[in-house]
Amino acid sequence: MRDLKRASRVLSRDVARSIEAWLMELGKIMVAHAAPDSPRKRRLVRTGQPRVSNVERIQQAIGKQGARIKDIATRTGIAAPNVSNYVSQNPKVFARPAVRGGLVQLKA
């Protein structure tokens, strides 16, 4: 029974590697055949870049001076209610505005 489990793990690992290699080749072929400036090609090329979390995007949008939630939403493309949720759920990172429409600032 132990040999059967070991063999199935080895087989599944080999299948996963071959599928991963096939998908990489398929992606290269799709990028090569896509139109030069099509959104599809830009999306495929962009997939190799590291993802940035929404909290990091909000931090970059706030900058040193601070920004309103509405301005952060337009800069990042995240909906304003979601920006407000991120700000309120991360009190160690963001200083919440005292009044409605006030500036959100980063904590030092």
XYZ file of C-alpha atoms in Angstrom, residues 28-103:
76
model
C 4.565 32.158 -25.095
C 2.698 31.155 -28.241
C -0.296 33.324 -27.330
C 1.949 36.331 -26.669
C 3.732 35.799 -29.976
C 0.474 35.651 -31.961
C -1.374 38.473 -30.224
C -1.627 41.861 -31.924
C 1.247 44.230 -30.976
C -0.781 46.642 -28.823
C -3.802 44.569 -27.911
C -5.005 44.580 -24.287
C -4.776 40.788 -24.318
C -1.026 40.876 -25.019
C -0.424 43.538 -22.370
C -2.304 41.377 -19.853
C -0.277 38.286 -20.753
C 3.007 40.161 -20.485
C 1.964 41.720 -17.190
C 1.301 38.357 -15.547
C 5.017 37.821 -14.969
C 5.267 40.892 -12.743
C 4.873 40.587 -8.975
C 1.461 41.497 -7.645
C 1.074 44.518 -5.384
C -1.463 44.282 -2.578
C -4.252 46.834 -2.308
C -2.834 48.140 0.973
C 0.490 48.858 -0.743
C -1.308 50.559 -3.630
C -3.200 52.738 -1.146
C 0.046 53.607 0.657
C 1.614 54.708 -2.623
C -1.449 56.790 -3.505
C -1.442 58.558 -0.126
C 2.175 59.667 -0.357
C 3.766 61.918 2.254
C 1.113 64.658 2.344
C -1.946 62.453 2.704
C -5.012 62.191 0.467
C -8.780 61.997 0.633
C -10.476 58.628 0.211
C -12.059 59.843 -3.030
C -8.640 60.805 -4.453
C -7.113 57.492 -3.380
C -9.963 55.648 -5.109
C -9.393 57.481 -8.412
C -5.602 56.944 -8.297
C -5.714 53.250 -7.461
C -8.880 52.118 -9.217
C -10.220 50.636 -5.977
C -13.798 51.611 -5.085
C -14.084 54.301 -2.397
C -16.006 52.092 0.093
C -13.306 49.446 -0.219
C -10.580 52.041 0.336
C -12.421 53.132 3.477
C -12.582 49.517 4.654
C -8.849 49.005 4.081
C -8.080 52.198 6.011
C -10.294 51.259 8.962
C -9.074 47.632 9.069
C -5.378 48.618 9.144
C -5.074 51.126 12.010
C -1.349 50.392 12.429
C -0.662 51.593 8.880
C -3.159 54.418 8.307
C -4.258 57.387 10.425
C -7.987 57.770 9.877
C -9.367 61.251 9.081
C -10.998 63.100 11.964
C -13.836 64.523 9.854
C -15.721 63.272 6.844
C -13.784 64.016 3.681
C -10.564 64.616 5.604
C -7.083 63.440 4.750
